XYZ file of C-alpha atoms in Angstrom:
262
model
C 10.698 -151.660 -81.595
C 9.047 -150.500 -78.344
C 11.208 -151.142 -75.289
C 9.447 -151.430 -71.927
C 10.692 -149.184 -69.144
C 13.253 -150.840 -66.908
C 13.814 -150.638 -63.197
C 16.741 -148.462 -62.093
C 18.679 -148.176 -58.844
C 18.265 -144.394 -58.574
C 15.888 -144.649 -55.636
C 18.724 -145.706 -53.335
C 20.416 -142.358 -53.938
C 17.974 -140.494 -51.742
C 14.730 -142.244 -50.744
C 12.023 -139.677 -49.999
C 14.270 -136.672 -49.321
C 11.371 -134.694 -47.887
C 13.379 -132.015 -46.061
C 15.869 -131.631 -48.906
C 13.089 -131.410 -51.479
C 11.378 -128.614 -49.559
C 14.605 -126.598 -49.436
C 15.381 -127.213 -53.105
C 11.879 -126.157 -54.131
C 12.326 -122.905 -52.235
C 15.650 -122.286 -53.987
C 14.517 -123.362 -57.450
C 13.214 -120.731 -59.845
C 11.557 -121.294 -63.229
C 14.200 -121.700 -65.906
C 16.723 -123.424 -63.641
C 18.003 -126.775 -64.843
C 19.679 -129.312 -62.566
C 23.112 -127.734 -62.938
C 21.870 -124.240 -62.114
C 19.866 -125.523 -59.159
C 22.896 -127.372 -57.793
C 25.027 -124.208 -57.977
C 22.289 -122.131 -56.336
C 21.768 -124.728 -53.597
C 25.506 -124.954 -52.940
C 25.770 -121.159 -52.673
C 22.680 -120.870 -50.446
C 24.296 -122.318 -47.349
C 21.095 -124.274 -46.675
C 22.889 -127.632 -46.742
C 25.768 -127.244 -44.248
C 25.883 -130.934 -43.322
C 25.909 -132.266 -46.886
C 29.066 -132.495 -48.989
C 29.124 -130.819 -52.390
C 29.345 -134.225 -54.054
C 26.375 -135.551 -52.113
C 24.337 -132.413 -52.843
C 25.025 -132.766 -56.545
C 23.923 -136.393 -56.379
C 20.679 -135.390 -54.650
C 19.906 -132.720 -57.243
C 20.890 -134.674 -60.357
C 19.905 -138.233 -59.420
C 16.849 -137.592 -57.255
C 15.325 -134.123 -57.500
C 15.703 -133.559 -61.244
C 14.117 -136.821 -62.477
C 11.175 -136.339 -60.125
C 10.480 -132.606 -60.325
C 12.386 -131.110 -63.278
C 10.949 -133.530 -65.843
C 8.304 -132.357 -68.347
C 9.752 -128.830 -68.489
C 9.889 -128.729 -64.665
C 6.096 -128.722 -64.382
C 6.118 -130.742 -61.103
C 8.537 -128.262 -59.494
C 6.528 -125.293 -60.747
C 3.293 -126.690 -59.332
C 4.837 -127.745 -56.028
C 6.431 -124.335 -55.548
C 2.945 -122.800 -55.680
C 1.433 -125.404 -53.356
C 4.282 -125.849 -50.878
C 3.572 -122.941 -48.485
C 0.064 -124.230 -47.688
C 0.545 -128.006 -47.714
C 0.439 -129.959 -44.474
C 3.117 -132.595 -43.963
C 0.663 -135.351 -44.879
C -0.417 -133.533 -48.057
C 3.196 -132.932 -49.055
C 4.054 -136.617 -48.581
C 1.298 -137.582 -51.004
C 2.364 -135.105 -53.682
C 5.993 -136.198 -53.391
C 4.932 -139.841 -53.526
C 3.054 -139.219 -56.788
C 6.007 -137.589 -58.537
C 8.574 -139.986 -57.108
C 6.566 -142.963 -58.346
C 6.195 -141.429 -61.782
C 9.993 -141.197 -61.944
C 10.722 -144.609 -60.393
C 8.822 -147.514 -61.915
C 10.193 -149.959 -59.358
C 8.592 -148.003 -56.502
C 5.323 -147.751 -58.429
C 5.145 -151.497 -58.951
C 6.211 -152.267 -55.390
C 3.431 -150.124 -53.952
C 0.803 -151.584 -56.283
C 1.912 -155.208 -56.257
C 3.219 -155.611 -52.719
C 2.287 -152.763 -50.376
C -1.450 -152.528 -51.119
C -1.897 -156.270 -51.634
C -0.471 -156.935 -48.181
C -2.310 -154.016 -46.604
C -5.681 -155.154 -47.984
C -4.935 -158.724 -46.892
C -4.726 -157.488 -43.309
C -0.996 -157.701 -42.718
C 0.139 -155.408 -39.931
C 3.729 -154.940 -41.032
C 5.992 -155.179 -44.063
C 9.573 -156.398 -43.808
C 12.573 -155.993 -46.042
C 12.642 -159.680 -46.910
C 9.309 -159.271 -48.715
C 10.785 -156.319 -50.579
C 13.958 -158.289 -51.343
C 11.882 -161.106 -52.829
C 10.046 -158.580 -55.012
C 13.326 -157.091 -56.286
C 14.909 -160.507 -56.816
C 11.935 -161.640 -58.876
C 12.121 -158.454 -60.951
C 15.794 -159.074 -61.675
C 15.082 -162.698 -62.594
C 12.308 -161.512 -64.919
C 14.696 -159.182 -66.758
C 13.184 -155.908 -65.573
C 16.605 -154.337 -65.016
C 19.052 -153.327 -67.752
C 21.636 -155.673 -66.302
C 21.501 -158.235 -63.528
C 21.940 -156.699 -60.079
C 24.297 -158.174 -57.497
C 22.862 -159.516 -54.264
C 24.147 -156.496 -52.336
C 22.365 -154.136 -54.746
C 19.152 -156.133 -54.435
C 19.291 -155.818 -50.633
C 19.956 -152.070 -50.800
C 17.122 -151.500 -53.265
C 14.763 -153.546 -51.093
C 15.625 -151.345 -48.123
C 15.170 -148.273 -50.297
C 11.642 -149.326 -51.232
C 10.445 -149.752 -47.655
C 12.450 -146.711 -46.535
C 10.847 -144.526 -49.192
C 7.390 -145.757 -48.178
C 8.252 -144.776 -44.611
C 9.470 -141.322 -45.678
C 6.104 -140.706 -47.363
C 3.975 -141.894 -44.460
C 2.922 -145.314 -45.739
C 5.026 -147.270 -43.257
C 6.380 -146.692 -39.776
C 9.554 -144.601 -39.800
C 12.905 -145.380 -38.223
C 15.787 -147.688 -39.090
C 14.354 -151.183 -38.983
C 13.922 -154.277 -41.139
C 10.203 -154.586 -40.396
C 7.806 -151.642 -40.373
C 4.143 -151.326 -39.400
C 1.601 -150.187 -41.964
C 0.240 -146.701 -41.361
C -3.276 -145.617 -42.392
C -3.469 -143.366 -45.436
C -5.941 -140.484 -45.337
C -6.060 -139.268 -48.908
C -5.821 -135.482 -49.088
C -8.523 -133.569 -50.947
C -5.869 -131.380 -52.574
C -4.117 -134.425 -53.996
C -7.371 -135.821 -55.410
C -8.289 -132.530 -57.065
C -4.779 -131.962 -58.379
C -4.545 -135.455 -59.844
C -8.003 -135.251 -61.419
C -7.168 -131.953 -63.114
C -3.693 -133.169 -64.057
C -5.030 -136.277 -65.787
C -7.727 -134.232 -67.511
C -5.117 -131.790 -68.798
C -3.069 -134.715 -70.087
C -5.970 -135.416 -72.429
C -7.785 -138.231 -70.636
C -11.530 -138.437 -71.115
C -13.740 -138.287 -68.041
C -14.368 -142.034 -67.963
C -10.753 -142.854 -68.727
C -9.673 -140.672 -65.853
C -11.279 -143.082 -63.376
C -9.126 -145.960 -64.615
C -5.743 -144.251 -64.575
C -3.125 -146.258 -62.639
C -1.918 -143.228 -60.656
C -4.952 -143.638 -58.378
C -3.824 -147.125 -57.398
C -0.729 -145.627 -55.768
C -3.095 -144.462 -53.040
C -5.108 -147.681 -52.885
C -8.043 -146.374 -54.938
C -10.012 -148.407 -57.440
C -12.472 -147.012 -59.984
C -15.398 -146.972 -57.545
C -13.293 -145.179 -54.925
C -12.177 -142.533 -57.401
C -15.762 -141.886 -58.468
C -16.864 -141.563 -54.837
C -14.067 -139.076 -54.114
C -14.885 -136.985 -57.178
C -18.598 -136.967 -56.346
C -17.829 -135.747 -52.837
C -15.393 -133.060 -53.939
C -17.667 -131.808 -56.725
C -19.794 -130.320 -53.959
C -16.997 -127.781 -53.410
C -17.627 -126.259 -56.840
C -14.227 -127.007 -58.388
C -15.998 -128.954 -61.133
C -19.497 -130.192 -61.929
C -19.943 -133.959 -62.083
C -22.817 -135.891 -63.619
C -23.037 -139.651 -63.471
C -25.630 -141.952 -64.973
C -25.842 -145.195 -66.873
C -22.244 -145.963 -66.062
C -21.048 -142.782 -67.801
C -19.381 -139.872 -66.031
C -19.363 -136.312 -67.363
C -17.331 -133.565 -65.744
C -17.535 -129.855 -66.484
C -14.137 -128.490 -65.501
C -14.202 -125.027 -63.934
C -10.520 -124.207 -64.466
C -8.714 -124.518 -67.781
C -5.069 -124.815 -66.748
C -2.976 -126.396 -64.000
C -1.371 -123.187 -62.778
C -4.796 -121.805 -61.939
C -5.933 -124.924 -60.098
C -2.680 -124.923 -58.130
C -3.349 -121.377 -56.985
C -6.932 -122.335 -56.124
C -5.735 -125.300 -54.065
C -3.089 -123.169 -52.364
C -5.752 -120.673 -51.349
C -8.183 -123.293 -50.020
């Protein structure tokens, strides 16, 4: 019988970990699993203020599920892109992969963050996040029932992770202001090619839920793709409610190098 994915508490182990992720990507080489990466990171001397136990936790609990999944394809792609990404672009790529690895963050962003943002709220507080987590626990979305202290920590992790990735104001606080999101062209092109290479048809691509992580609906995605098609990375035709895309590049490694060079 199919079992729906459950929420986990792994997000509290590291939040966004932007600086640590950048260092680990520089250390990581194709073929390294989590254990090998941990040993290489420990020997590198790049983490002088982190204990060996904490570093192992970061690599195994945070980095590996996000970037070493699917034969380490996310890490491989990010290693190509990293040298040319701005901070804002990097936040958006890390947000995509972190959400793919953490369903609770995905649902929080879709069901709470963007709903409140679109409604005109100026800030998001941890109590709203706590209510979201509590409801999830009550609805049986966790393997076992979380204690109140865990619910509070996870709630803080959700808003803290959003802050690490530029969606909310940073700093230690229980209430954070919304920050405007300027979707990066590189992220749009990467995600479009990534979904295409996963086997989605051109029309199905517009409906994929990954776009909603960045506040985009079908019409927004189509508008972005129309605009970016002018750059020659693909040819887009749209008529009668049907979209057809002629993809210029056949594999993700190539498009990553193209984006890195742009």
